Amino acid sequence: MTTPDIIEVNESNFDYQVIAYSQNVPVLVEFWAEWCDPCQRMSVVLEQEARRNHGHFRLAKANVDENIELTKRYQVQTVPAQRIFQDGRLVGKLDGSKTTTQIIDFIQKMIPGPESLLVEKAQSLFAAKKYDRVIETCQEILETLPGHPRTTLILIKAYLFQGQPEHAQRLLTRFPPSLEYRSVEKLKPLVRALMEIDQEPPSGADKQDAIYRRALRLVVLGNHPAALDGLLDVLRENKTYKDGQVKEIVLGLFELLGDDNQLTREYRPRLANILF
């Protein structure tokens, strides 16, 4: 069904419905064909995103078999293919069959959605270490866009900085496939360990276990330098302690702190020296 957000275009109305209209909002042109199976799957995703982002971009569908000059004009050599126009200009393209995650990531990268300003606000608050307000802002976004990957990752980190791994754990268990998933995988060993520190120590627990548990408690308290010192002390004694999970926990801390953090820059070489 044709709506203001989803329309069919052809060579006669393209300049008006796409080029001119993109002066108001971005227009994503979907080049497709009836004989193309991946086109059908991608079309469902694109239409869902157009409806979800109502008023923030237009989806214009062009059948390549009926619009040969358009396909030549925009160098469409395979289908499915997408072209994004903004302010009357071609600003982005995607060619070939893609996963749902790749399509959504492309749209989010090229076309700011309704949540963009709030996400930027959350990131700014996170950089300023105002974690209570980060949590509040992220929850506001997720009420409208449940599972939004970028927002969920910020919220997970805010909970960890607040010493609330149980809240982070709940979000990790249902994190959606996305570009952010790689970061989530690095955080999982850290969160898992933090969730276990209040369990009874195993029988015959040694000095290393005490150091390890104290380091994890320091993470919860926000004393990351002392926590890293303790975890590296454990690794110096036994690189495979806890079946190698201590190294993964340290890497999770680096992910939490960020590559630009002074502690990450200082302790990453120390970890490498111990392991190699």
C-alpha atoms as an extended CHARMM CRD file, in Angstrom:
* protein
*
       276  EXT
         1         1  MET       CA              0.0000000000        0.0000000000        0.0000000000  PROA      1               0.0000000000
         2         2  THR       CA              1.2760000000        3.4710000000       -0.9040000000  PROA      2               0.0000000000
         3         3  THR       CA              1.6060000000        5.8740000000        2.0340000000  PROA      3               0.0000000000
         4         4  PRO       CA              3.5070000000        9.1610000000        2.4550000000  PROA      4               0.0000000000
         5         5  ASP       CA              6.3900000000        7.1260000000        3.9160000000  PROA      5               0.0000000000
         6         6  ILE       CA              6.3340000000        4.2760000000        1.3490000000  PROA      6               0.0000000000
         7         7  ILE       CA              5.7200000000        4.9720000000       -2.3400000000  PROA      7               0.0000000000
         8         8  GLU       CA              6.2930000000        3.4950000000       -5.7870000000  PROA      8               0.0000000000
         9         9  VAL       CA              8.4410000000        5.6110000000       -8.1070000000  PROA      9               0.0000000000
        10        10  ASN       CA              9.2910000000        5.5130000000      -11.7910000000  PROA      10              0.0000000000
        11        11  GLU       CA             11.2800000000        7.4890000000      -14.3230000000  PROA      11              0.0000000000
        12        12  SER       CA              8.5620000000       10.0910000000      -14.7840000000  PROA      12              0.0000000000
        13        13  ASN       CA              8.1140000000       11.0520000000      -11.1300000000  PROA      13              0.0000000000
        14        14  PHE       CA             11.5520000000       10.2230000000       -9.6880000000  PROA      14              0.0000000000
        15        15  ASP       CA             12.9410000000       13.7560000000       -9.7410000000  PROA      15              0.0000000000
        16        16  TYR       CA              9.9150000000       15.1040000000       -7.9010000000  PROA      16              0.0000000000
        17        17  GLN       CA              9.1820000000       12.2490000000       -5.4800000000  PROA      17              0.0000000000
        18        18  VAL       CA             12.8400000000       11.5290000000       -4.6470000000  PROA      18              0.0000000000
        19        19  ILE       CA             15.2230000000       14.3520000000       -5.5680000000  PROA      19              0.0000000000
        20        20  ALA       CA             12.9340000000       17.2540000000       -4.6520000000  PROA      20              0.0000000000
        21        21  TYR       CA             11.3470000000       15.4620000000       -1.6920000000  PROA      21              0.0000000000
        22        22  SER       CA             14.7880000000       14.7620000000       -0.1960000000  PROA      22              0.0000000000
        23        23  GLN       CA             15.0840000000       18.4880000000        0.5130000000  PROA      23              0.0000000000
        24        24  ASN       CA             12.5280000000       17.8280000000        3.2910000000  PROA      24              0.0000000000
        25        25  VAL       CA             13.5270000000       14.4030000000        4.6220000000  PROA      25              0.0000000000
        26        26  PRO       CA             15.9620000000       11.7250000000        3.3920000000  PROA      26              0.0000000000
        27        27  VAL       CA             14.6300000000        9.3440000000        0.7590000000  PROA      27              0.0000000000
        28        28  LEU       CA             15.7930000000        5.7300000000        0.5570000000  PROA      28              0.0000000000
        29        29  VAL       CA             15.2720000000        4.2720000000       -2.9180000000  PROA      29              0.0000000000
        30        30  GLU       CA             14.8610000000        0.5130000000       -3.0490000000  PROA      30              0.0000000000
        31        31  PHE       CA             15.7450000000       -0.9680000000       -6.4410000000  PROA      31              0.0000000000
        32        32  TRP       CA             14.0740000000       -4.3710000000       -6.6940000000  PROA      32              0.0000000000
        33        33  ALA       CA             12.7320000000       -6.9900000000       -9.0890000000  PROA      33              0.0000000000
        34        34  GLU       CA              9.9000000000       -9.5040000000       -8.8880000000  PROA      34              0.0000000000
        35        35  TRP       CA             12.2570000000      -12.3710000000       -9.7700000000  PROA      35              0.0000000000
        36        36  CYS       CA             14.6890000000      -11.4910000000       -6.9430000000  PROA      36              0.0000000000
        37        37  ASP       CA             14.0440000000      -13.5420000000       -3.7760000000  PROA      37              0.0000000000
        38        38  PRO       CA             16.3980000000      -11.4870000000       -1.5100000000  PROA      38              0.0000000000
        39        39  CYS       CA             14.5090000000       -8.3770000000       -2.6410000000  PROA      39              0.0000000000
        40        40  GLN       CA             11.3080000000       -9.6890000000       -1.0800000000  PROA      40              0.0000000000
        41        41  ARG       CA             12.9830000000      -10.3220000000        2.2750000000  PROA      41              0.0000000000
        42        42  MET       CA             14.7980000000       -6.9920000000        2.3340000000  PROA      42              0.0000000000
        43        43  SER       CA             11.6730000000       -5.1500000000        1.2650000000  PROA      43              0.0000000000
        44        44  VAL       CA              9.8460000000       -6.3600000000        4.3900000000  PROA      44              0.0000000000
        45        45  VAL       CA             12.6310000000       -4.9840000000        6.6070000000  PROA      45              0.0000000000
        46        46  LEU       CA             12.7740000000       -1.6660000000        4.7630000000  PROA      46              0.0000000000
        47        47  GLU       CA              9.0270000000       -1.1690000000        4.9980000000  PROA      47              0.0000000000
        48        48  GLN       CA              9.0690000000       -1.9840000000        8.7190000000  PROA      48              0.0000000000
        49        49  GLU       CA             11.8250000000        0.5720000000        9.2870000000  PROA      49              0.0000000000
        50        50  ALA       CA             10.0030000000        3.2090000000        7.2300000000  PROA      50              0.0000000000
        51        51  ARG       CA              6.8970000000        2.7490000000        9.3550000000  PROA      51              0.0000000000
        52        52  ARG       CA              8.8870000000        2.6760000000       12.5960000000  PROA      52              0.0000000000
        53        53  ASN       CA             10.7070000000        5.8920000000       11.6400000000  PROA      53              0.0000000000
        54        54  HSD       CA              7.4970000000        7.5920000000       10.4940000000  PROA      54              0.0000000000
        55        55  GLY       CA              8.2590000000       11.0590000000        9.1300000000  PROA      55              0.0000000000
        56        56  HSD       CA             12.0410000000       10.6720000000        9.3610000000  PROA      56              0.0000000000
        57        57  PHE       CA             12.6270000000        9.1500000000        5.9340000000  PROA      57              0.0000000000
        58        58  ARG       CA             10.6740000000        8.1060000000        2.8550000000  PROA      58              0.0000000000
        59        59  LEU       CA             11.0180000000        4.6880000000        1.2080000000  PROA      59              0.0000000000
        60        60  ALA       CA             10.6960000000        4.8750000000       -2.5810000000  PROA      60              0.0000000000
        61        61  LYS       CA             10.4450000000        1.5390000000       -4.4370000000  PROA      61              0.0000000000
        62        62  ALA       CA             11.6800000000        1.2960000000       -8.0280000000  PROA      62              0.0000000000
        63        63  ASN       CA             11.2110000000       -1.8380000000      -10.1400000000  PROA      63              0.0000000000
        64        64  VAL       CA             14.4160000000       -2.2310000000      -12.1900000000  PROA      64              0.0000000000
        65        65  ASP       CA             12.6790000000       -4.0420000000      -15.0670000000  PROA      65              0.0000000000
        66        66  GLU       CA             10.3150000000       -1.1060000000      -15.5270000000  PROA      66              0.0000000000
        67        67  ASN       CA             12.8840000000        1.6510000000      -14.9550000000  PROA      67              0.0000000000
        68        68  ILE       CA             15.9630000000        0.7680000000      -16.9640000000  PROA      68              0.0000000000
        69        69  GLU       CA             17.1630000000        4.3530000000      -17.3410000000  PROA      69              0.0000000000
        70        70  LEU       CA             17.0330000000        4.8780000000      -13.5860000000  PROA      70              0.0000000000
        71        71  THR       CA             19.1330000000        1.7750000000      -12.9650000000  PROA      71              0.0000000000
        72        72  LYS       CA             21.7380000000        3.0760000000      -15.4180000000  PROA      72              0.0000000000
        73        73  ARG       CA             21.6160000000        6.5800000000      -13.9580000000  PROA      73              0.0000000000
        74        74  TYR       CA             22.4290000000        5.2990000000      -10.4590000000  PROA      74              0.0000000000
        75        75  GLN       CA             24.7250000000        2.4560000000      -11.5140000000  PROA      75              0.0000000000
        76        76  VAL       CA             22.5370000000       -0.3270000000      -10.1960000000  PROA      76              0.0000000000
        77        77  GLN       CA             24.2470000000       -3.4780000000      -11.4050000000  PROA      77              0.0000000000
        78        78  THR       CA             22.6890000000       -5.9520000000       -8.9730000000  PROA      78              0.0000000000
        79        79  VAL       CA             19.5110000000       -6.2430000000       -6.9220000000  PROA      79              0.0000000000
        80        80  PRO       CA             18.5570000000       -5.6840000000       -4.2650000000  PROA      80              0.0000000000
        81        81  ALA       CA             20.1390000000       -2.2240000000       -4.1220000000  PROA      81              0.0000000000
        82        82  GLN       CA             19.4730000000        0.8690000000       -2.0570000000  PROA      82              0.0000000000
        83        83  ARG       CA             20.3370000000        4.5220000000       -2.6670000000  PROA      83              0.0000000000
        84        84  ILE       CA             19.8370000000        7.2950000000       -0.1160000000  PROA      84              0.0000000000
        85        85  PHE       CA             19.1900000000       10.8970000000       -1.1750000000  PROA      85              0.0000000000
        86        86  GLN       CA             19.3660000000       13.9440000000        1.0540000000  PROA      86              0.0000000000
        87        87  ASP       CA             19.1780000000       17.6390000000        0.1620000000  PROA      87              0.0000000000
        88        88  GLY       CA             18.7910000000       16.6470000000       -3.4860000000  PROA      88              0.0000000000
        89        89  ARG       CA             22.0040000000       14.5880000000       -3.5650000000  PROA      89              0.0000000000
        90        90  LEU       CA             22.9370000000       10.9120000000       -3.5180000000  PROA      90              0.0000000000
        91        91  VAL       CA             24.6200000000       10.3900000000       -0.1240000000  PROA      91              0.0000000000
        92        92  GLY       CA             24.7730000000        6.6300000000        0.4020000000  PROA      92              0.0000000000
        93        93  LYS       CA             24.3140000000        3.2480000000       -1.2230000000  PROA      93              0.0000000000
        94        94  LEU       CA             24.0650000000       -0.4400000000       -0.3850000000  PROA      94              0.0000000000
        95        95  ASP       CA             24.2770000000       -3.2300000000       -2.9590000000  PROA      95              0.0000000000
        96        96  GLY       CA             23.4660000000       -6.9210000000       -2.8430000000  PROA      96              0.0000000000
        97        97  SER       CA             21.6860000000       -9.2100000000       -0.4040000000  PROA      97              0.0000000000
        98        98  LYS       CA             22.1990000000       -8.1750000000        3.2300000000  PROA      98              0.0000000000
        99        99  THR       CA             21.1250000000       -9.4460000000        6.6320000000  PROA      99              0.0000000000
       100       100  THR       CA             18.4210000000       -7.6940000000        8.6090000000  PROA      100             0.0000000000
       101       101  THR       CA             21.0710000000       -6.3450000000       10.9720000000  PROA      101             0.0000000000
       102       102  GLN       CA             23.1350000000       -4.9200000000        8.0990000000  PROA      102             0.0000000000
       103       103  ILE       CA             20.0760000000       -3.2010000000        6.6210000000  PROA      103             0.0000000000
       104       104  ILE       CA             19.0650000000       -1.6260000000        9.9340000000  PROA      104             0.0000000000
       105       105  ASP       CA             22.6280000000       -0.5420000000       10.6870000000  PROA      105             0.0000000000
       106       106  PHE       CA             22.8500000000        1.0820000000        7.2440000000  PROA      106             0.0000000000
       107       107  ILE       CA             19.6320000000        3.0090000000        7.8290000000  PROA      107             0.0000000000
       108       108  GLN       CA             20.6470000000        4.1020000000       11.3320000000  PROA      108             0.0000000000
       109       109  LYS       CA             24.0350000000        5.2570000000       10.0780000000  PROA      109             0.0000000000
       110       110  MET       CA             22.7200000000        7.2170000000        7.1130000000  PROA      110             0.0000000000
       111       111  ILE       CA             19.3720000000        8.4520000000        8.4150000000  PROA      111             0.0000000000
       112       112  PRO       CA             19.0430000000        9.8900000000       11.9290000000  PROA      112             0.0000000000
       113       113  GLY       CA             15.9670000000        8.3560000000       13.5490000000  PROA      113             0.0000000000
       114       114  PRO       CA             13.6220000000        9.8580000000       16.1420000000  PROA      114             0.0000000000
       115       115  GLU       CA             15.8760000000        8.6110000000       18.9320000000  PROA      115             0.0000000000
       116       116  SER       CA             19.0820000000       10.2370000000       17.6390000000  PROA      116             0.0000000000
       117       117  LEU       CA             19.0760000000       13.3380000000       19.8370000000  PROA      117             0.0000000000
       118       118  LEU       CA             18.2630000000       11.3480000000       22.9570000000  PROA      118             0.0000000000
       119       119  VAL       CA             21.0170000000        8.8300000000       22.1930000000  PROA      119             0.0000000000
       120       120  GLU       CA             23.4920000000       11.6780000000       21.7590000000  PROA      120             0.0000000000
       121       121  LYS       CA             22.2820000000       13.0780000000       25.0800000000  PROA      121             0.0000000000
       122       122  ALA       CA             22.8260000000        9.6980000000       26.7540000000  PROA      122             0.0000000000
       123       123  GLN       CA             26.3370000000        9.4560000000       25.3340000000  PROA      123             0.0000000000
       124       124  SER       CA             27.2060000000       12.9750000000       26.5030000000  PROA      124             0.0000000000
       125       125  LEU       CA             25.9070000000       12.2150000000       29.9930000000  PROA      125             0.0000000000
       126       126  PHE       CA             27.8910000000        8.9650000000       29.9880000000  PROA      126             0.0000000000
       127       127  ALA       CA             31.0860000000       10.8130000000       29.0720000000  PROA      127             0.0000000000
       128       128  ALA       CA             30.3690000000       13.2080000000       31.9440000000  PROA      128             0.0000000000
       129       129  LYS       CA             29.9210000000       10.1980000000       34.2970000000  PROA      129             0.0000000000
       130       130  LYS       CA             26.3700000000       11.2430000000       35.1950000000  PROA      130             0.0000000000
       131       131  TYR       CA             25.2050000000        7.6640000000       35.2790000000  PROA      131             0.0000000000
       132       132  ASP       CA             21.8610000000        8.2170000000       37.0280000000  PROA      132             0.0000000000
       133       133  ARG       CA             20.8040000000       10.5380000000       34.2400000000  PROA      133             0.0000000000
       134       134  VAL       CA             22.2220000000        8.1520000000       31.6180000000  PROA      134             0.0000000000
       135       135  ILE       CA             19.9870000000        5.3930000000       32.9690000000  PROA      135             0.0000000000
       136       136  GLU       CA             16.9610000000        7.6670000000       32.9820000000  PROA      136             0.0000000000
       137       137  THR       CA             17.5820000000        8.8280000000       29.3890000000  PROA      137             0.0000000000
       138       138  CYS       CA             18.2290000000        5.3200000000       28.0680000000  PROA      138             0.0000000000
       139       139  GLN       CA             15.0800000000        3.9990000000       29.6830000000  PROA      139             0.0000000000
       140       140  GLU       CA             13.1330000000        6.7890000000       28.0010000000  PROA      140             0.0000000000
       141       141  ILE       CA             14.5170000000        5.7740000000       24.6060000000  PROA      141             0.0000000000
       142       142  LEU       CA             13.8620000000        2.0760000000       25.1710000000  PROA      142             0.0000000000
       143       143  GLU       CA             10.2250000000        2.7280000000       26.0430000000  PROA      143             0.0000000000
       144       144  THR       CA              9.7670000000        3.8600000000       22.4470000000  PROA      144             0.0000000000
       145       145  LEU       CA             12.3690000000        1.6200000000       20.8090000000  PROA      145             0.0000000000
       146       146  PRO       CA             12.6540000000       -1.6160000000       22.8330000000  PROA      146             0.0000000000
       147       147  GLY       CA             15.9900000000       -3.3350000000       22.3390000000  PROA      147             0.0000000000
       148       148  HSD       CA             17.6570000000       -0.4290000000       20.5000000000  PROA      148             0.0000000000
       149       149  PRO       CA             21.2510000000       -1.7780000000       20.4120000000  PROA      149             0.0000000000
       150       150  ARG       CA             23.2470000000        1.4270000000       20.8370000000  PROA      150             0.0000000000
       151       151  THR       CA             21.0540000000        2.6040000000       23.7030000000  PROA      151             0.0000000000
       152       152  THR       CA             21.0480000000       -0.7860000000       25.3990000000  PROA      152             0.0000000000
       153       153  LEU       CA             24.8500000000       -0.9660000000       25.3310000000  PROA      153             0.0000000000
       154       154  ILE       CA             25.1330000000        2.4880000000       26.9320000000  PROA      154             0.0000000000
       155       155  LEU       CA             22.6350000000        1.4270000000       29.5910000000  PROA      155             0.0000000000
       156       156  ILE       CA             24.5230000000       -1.8070000000       30.3360000000  PROA      156             0.0000000000
       157       157  LYS       CA             27.7310000000        0.1370000000       30.8870000000  PROA      157             0.0000000000
       158       158  ALA       CA             25.9800000000        2.7250000000       33.0590000000  PROA      158             0.0000000000
       159       159  TYR       CA             24.6060000000       -0.0390000000       35.2850000000  PROA      159             0.0000000000
       160       160  LEU       CA             28.0850000000       -1.5290000000       35.6280000000  PROA      160             0.0000000000
       161       161  PHE       CA             29.5910000000        1.8270000000       36.5890000000  PROA      161             0.0000000000
       162       162  GLN       CA             26.8010000000        2.1290000000       39.1610000000  PROA      162             0.0000000000
       163       163  GLY       CA             27.6870000000       -1.2720000000       40.6270000000  PROA      163             0.0000000000
       164       164  GLN       CA             24.4500000000       -2.9130000000       39.4650000000  PROA      164             0.0000000000
       165       165  PRO       CA             25.5600000000       -5.9790000000       37.4620000000  PROA      165             0.0000000000
       166       166  GLU       CA             22.1970000000       -7.6960000000       37.9740000000  PROA      166             0.0000000000
       167       167  HSD       CA             20.4980000000       -5.0590000000       35.8000000000  PROA      167             0.0000000000
       168       168  ALA       CA             23.2510000000       -5.3290000000       33.1930000000  PROA      168             0.0000000000
       169       169  GLN       CA             22.8630000000       -9.1110000000       33.1540000000  PROA      169             0.0000000000
       170       170  ARG       CA             19.1560000000       -8.9020000000       32.3190000000  PROA      170             0.0000000000
       171       171  LEU       CA             19.8900000000       -6.6950000000       29.3170000000  PROA      171             0.0000000000
       172       172  LEU       CA             22.7460000000       -8.9080000000       28.1280000000  PROA      172             0.0000000000
       173       173  THR       CA             20.5680000000      -12.0020000000       27.9480000000  PROA      173             0.0000000000
       174       174  ARG       CA             18.2920000000      -10.4740000000       25.3120000000  PROA      174             0.0000000000
       175       175  PHE       CA             20.6780000000       -8.2060000000       23.4240000000  PROA      175             0.0000000000
       176       176  PRO       CA             19.7200000000       -8.0730000000       19.7090000000  PROA      176             0.0000000000
       177       177  PRO       CA             22.0610000000       -8.9300000000       16.8140000000  PROA      177             0.0000000000
       178       178  SER       CA             23.8400000000       -5.7170000000       15.8040000000  PROA      178             0.0000000000
       179       179  LEU       CA             27.2020000000       -4.0450000000       15.3520000000  PROA      179             0.0000000000
       180       180  GLU       CA             27.2580000000       -3.5050000000       19.1200000000  PROA      180             0.0000000000
       181       181  TYR       CA             27.0430000000       -7.2270000000       19.8050000000  PROA      181             0.0000000000
       182       182  ARG       CA             30.8180000000       -7.5840000000       19.6610000000  PROA      182             0.0000000000
       183       183  SER       CA             31.1520000000       -5.1940000000       22.6060000000  PROA      183             0.0000000000
       184       184  VAL       CA             28.4770000000       -7.1090000000       24.4820000000  PROA      184             0.0000000000
       185       185  GLU       CA             30.3740000000      -10.3760000000       24.0240000000  PROA      185             0.0000000000
       186       186  LYS       CA             33.4300000000       -8.7880000000       25.6590000000  PROA      186             0.0000000000
       187       187  LEU       CA             31.3580000000       -7.5980000000       28.6300000000  PROA      187             0.0000000000
       188       188  LYS       CA             29.6830000000      -10.9430000000       29.3210000000  PROA      188             0.0000000000
       189       189  PRO       CA             32.5710000000      -12.6050000000       31.2570000000  PROA      189             0.0000000000
       190       190  LEU       CA             32.9070000000       -9.5240000000       33.4640000000  PROA      190             0.0000000000
       191       191  VAL       CA             29.1850000000       -9.3860000000       34.2460000000  PROA      191             0.0000000000
       192       192  ARG       CA             29.0270000000      -13.1410000000       34.8450000000  PROA      192             0.0000000000
       193       193  ALA       CA             31.8980000000      -12.9120000000       37.3310000000  PROA      193             0.0000000000
       194       194  LEU       CA             30.3740000000       -9.9460000000       39.1520000000  PROA      194             0.0000000000
       195       195  MET       CA             27.1310000000      -11.8870000000       39.5520000000  PROA      195             0.0000000000
       196       196  GLU       CA             28.9880000000      -14.7520000000       41.2360000000  PROA      196             0.0000000000
       197       197  ILE       CA             31.1370000000      -12.9240000000       43.7960000000  PROA      197             0.0000000000
       198       198  ASP       CA             28.6230000000      -13.2890000000       46.6300000000  PROA      198             0.0000000000
       199       199  GLN       CA             28.4560000000      -17.0470000000       46.2330000000  PROA      199             0.0000000000
       200       200  GLU       CA             30.2010000000      -19.2100000000       48.8160000000  PROA      200             0.0000000000
       201       201  PRO       CA             33.8690000000      -19.7320000000       47.8960000000  PROA      201             0.0000000000
       202       202  PRO       CA             34.6890000000      -23.2940000000       46.8380000000  PROA      202             0.0000000000
       203       203  SER       CA             36.0540000000      -25.6580000000       49.4740000000  PROA      203             0.0000000000
       204       204  GLY       CA             39.8000000000      -25.4000000000       49.6660000000  PROA      204             0.0000000000
       205       205  ALA       CA             39.8140000000      -21.8790000000       48.2060000000  PROA      205             0.0000000000
       206       206  ASP       CA             43.3230000000      -20.4390000000       48.2730000000  PROA      206             0.0000000000
       207       207  LYS       CA             44.9100000000      -17.0070000000       48.5040000000  PROA      207             0.0000000000
       208       208  GLN       CA             44.3720000000      -16.4770000000       44.7810000000  PROA      208             0.0000000000
       209       209  ASP       CA             40.6370000000      -16.8520000000       45.2020000000  PROA      209             0.0000000000
       210       210  ALA       CA             40.6180000000      -14.1900000000       47.8950000000  PROA      210             0.0000000000
       211       211  ILE       CA             42.5490000000      -11.7750000000       45.6780000000  PROA      211             0.0000000000
       212       212  TYR       CA             40.2640000000      -12.5570000000       42.7520000000  PROA      212             0.0000000000
       213       213  ARG       CA             37.0670000000      -11.9660000000       44.7370000000  PROA      213             0.0000000000
       214       214  ARG       CA             38.4110000000       -8.7710000000       46.2800000000  PROA      214             0.0000000000
       215       215  ALA       CA             39.2720000000       -7.4630000000       42.7940000000  PROA      215             0.0000000000
       216       216  LEU       CA             35.7200000000       -8.1190000000       41.5970000000  PROA      216             0.0000000000
       217       217  ARG       CA             34.2530000000       -6.3250000000       44.6040000000  PROA      217             0.0000000000
       218       218  LEU       CA             36.4890000000       -3.3630000000       43.7910000000  PROA      218             0.0000000000
       219       219  VAL       CA             34.9820000000       -3.3120000000       40.2810000000  PROA      219             0.0000000000
       220       220  VAL       CA             31.5110000000       -3.0270000000       41.8280000000  PROA      220             0.0000000000
       221       221  LEU       CA             32.7610000000       -0.2230000000       44.0870000000  PROA      221             0.0000000000
       222       222  GLY       CA             34.2110000000        1.6000000000       41.0890000000  PROA      222             0.0000000000
       223       223  ASN       CA             37.8570000000        1.2920000000       42.1500000000  PROA      223             0.0000000000
       224       224  HSD       CA             39.0340000000        0.1060000000       38.7440000000  PROA      224             0.0000000000
       225       225  PRO       CA             42.8080000000        0.6940000000       39.1850000000  PROA      225             0.0000000000
       226       226  ALA       CA             42.9200000000       -1.4870000000       42.3070000000  PROA      226             0.0000000000
       227       227  ALA       CA             40.6660000000       -4.0600000000       40.6500000000  PROA      227             0.0000000000
       228       228  LEU       CA             42.9740000000       -4.3050000000       37.6470000000  PROA      228             0.0000000000
       229       229  ASP       CA             46.0200000000       -4.6040000000       39.9000000000  PROA      229             0.0000000000
       230       230  GLY       CA             44.3950000000       -7.5160000000       41.7200000000  PROA      230             0.0000000000
       231       231  LEU       CA             43.3260000000       -9.3240000000       38.5490000000  PROA      231             0.0000000000
       232       232  LEU       CA             46.7760000000       -8.9450000000       37.0140000000  PROA      232             0.0000000000
       233       233  ASP       CA             48.3370000000      -10.2910000000       40.2440000000  PROA      233             0.0000000000
       234       234  VAL       CA             46.1710000000      -13.3830000000       39.8390000000  PROA      234             0.0000000000
       235       235  LEU       CA             47.3100000000      -13.8010000000       36.2440000000  PROA      235             0.0000000000
       236       236  ARG       CA             50.9670000000      -13.4360000000       37.1870000000  PROA      236             0.0000000000
       237       237  GLU       CA             50.5810000000      -16.4200000000       39.4940000000  PROA      237             0.0000000000
       238       238  ASN       CA             48.4630000000      -18.4820000000       37.1090000000  PROA      238             0.0000000000
       239       239  LYS       CA             47.6200000000      -17.4220000000       33.5580000000  PROA      239             0.0000000000
       240       240  THR       CA             44.8800000000      -20.0670000000       33.2890000000  PROA      240             0.0000000000
       241       241  TYR       CA             43.2310000000      -19.3440000000       36.6370000000  PROA      241             0.0000000000
       242       242  LYS       CA             39.4530000000      -19.9350000000       36.4940000000  PROA      242             0.0000000000
       243       243  ASP       CA             39.9560000000      -21.7190000000       33.1480000000  PROA      243             0.0000000000
       244       244  GLY       CA             41.3150000000      -18.5480000000       31.5620000000  PROA      244             0.0000000000
       245       245  GLN       CA             38.3350000000      -16.4070000000       32.4940000000  PROA      245             0.0000000000
       246       246  VAL       CA             40.4100000000      -13.8520000000       34.4060000000  PROA      246             0.0000000000
       247       247  LYS       CA             41.9480000000      -12.6220000000       31.1690000000  PROA      247             0.0000000000
       248       248  GLU       CA             38.4640000000      -12.3010000000       29.6530000000  PROA      248             0.0000000000
       249       249  ILE       CA             37.3030000000      -10.3570000000       32.7210000000  PROA      249             0.0000000000
       250       250  VAL       CA             40.1910000000       -7.9070000000       32.3070000000  PROA      250             0.0000000000
       251       251  LEU       CA             39.3210000000       -7.4870000000       28.6280000000  PROA      251             0.0000000000
       252       252  GLY       CA             35.7320000000       -6.8680000000       29.6950000000  PROA      252             0.0000000000
       253       253  LEU       CA             36.9510000000       -4.1030000000       32.0000000000  PROA      253             0.0000000000
       254       254  PHE       CA             38.8440000000       -2.5420000000       29.1010000000  PROA      254             0.0000000000
       255       255  GLU       CA             35.6340000000       -2.6390000000       27.0430000000  PROA      255             0.0000000000
       256       256  LEU       CA             33.7190000000       -1.0110000000       29.8840000000  PROA      256             0.0000000000
       257       257  LEU       CA             36.3030000000        1.7360000000       30.3450000000  PROA      257             0.0000000000
       258       258  GLY       CA             36.8220000000        2.3270000000       26.6060000000  PROA      258             0.0000000000
       259       259  ASP       CA             39.9360000000        2.3240000000       24.4420000000  PROA      259             0.0000000000
       260       260  ASP       CA             40.6310000000        6.0000000000       25.1210000000  PROA      260             0.0000000000
       261       261  ASN       CA             40.5590000000        5.6280000000       28.8940000000  PROA      261             0.0000000000
       262       262  GLN       CA             43.9170000000        6.1770000000       30.6000000000  PROA      262             0.0000000000
       263       263  LEU       CA             43.5570000000        2.9520000000       32.5860000000  PROA      263             0.0000000000
       264       264  THR       CA             42.9720000000        0.9250000000       29.4190000000  PROA      264             0.0000000000
       265       265  ARG       CA             46.0360000000        2.4520000000       27.7670000000  PROA      265             0.0000000000
       266       266  GLU       CA             48.1200000000        1.8060000000       30.8870000000  PROA      266             0.0000000000
       267       267  TYR       CA             46.9900000000       -1.7210000000       31.7430000000  PROA      267             0.0000000000
       268       268  ARG       CA             46.6050000000       -3.2570000000       28.2840000000  PROA      268             0.0000000000
       269       269  PRO       CA             50.4150000000       -3.4750000000       27.7650000000  PROA      269             0.0000000000
       270       270  ARG       CA             50.7570000000       -4.8950000000       31.2880000000  PROA      270             0.0000000000
       271       271  LEU       CA             48.2850000000       -7.6340000000       30.4530000000  PROA      271             0.0000000000
       272       272  ALA       CA             50.1690000000       -8.4250000000       27.2370000000  PROA      272             0.0000000000
       273       273  ASN       CA             53.4700000000       -8.6540000000       29.1320000000  PROA      273             0.0000000000
       274       274  ILE       CA             51.9940000000      -11.1440000000       31.5560000000  PROA      274             0.0000000000
       275       275  LEU       CA             50.3420000000      -13.3160000000       28.9170000000  PROA      275             0.0000000000
       276       276  PHE       CA             53.0980000000      -13.2760000000       26.3280000000  PROA      276             0.0000000000
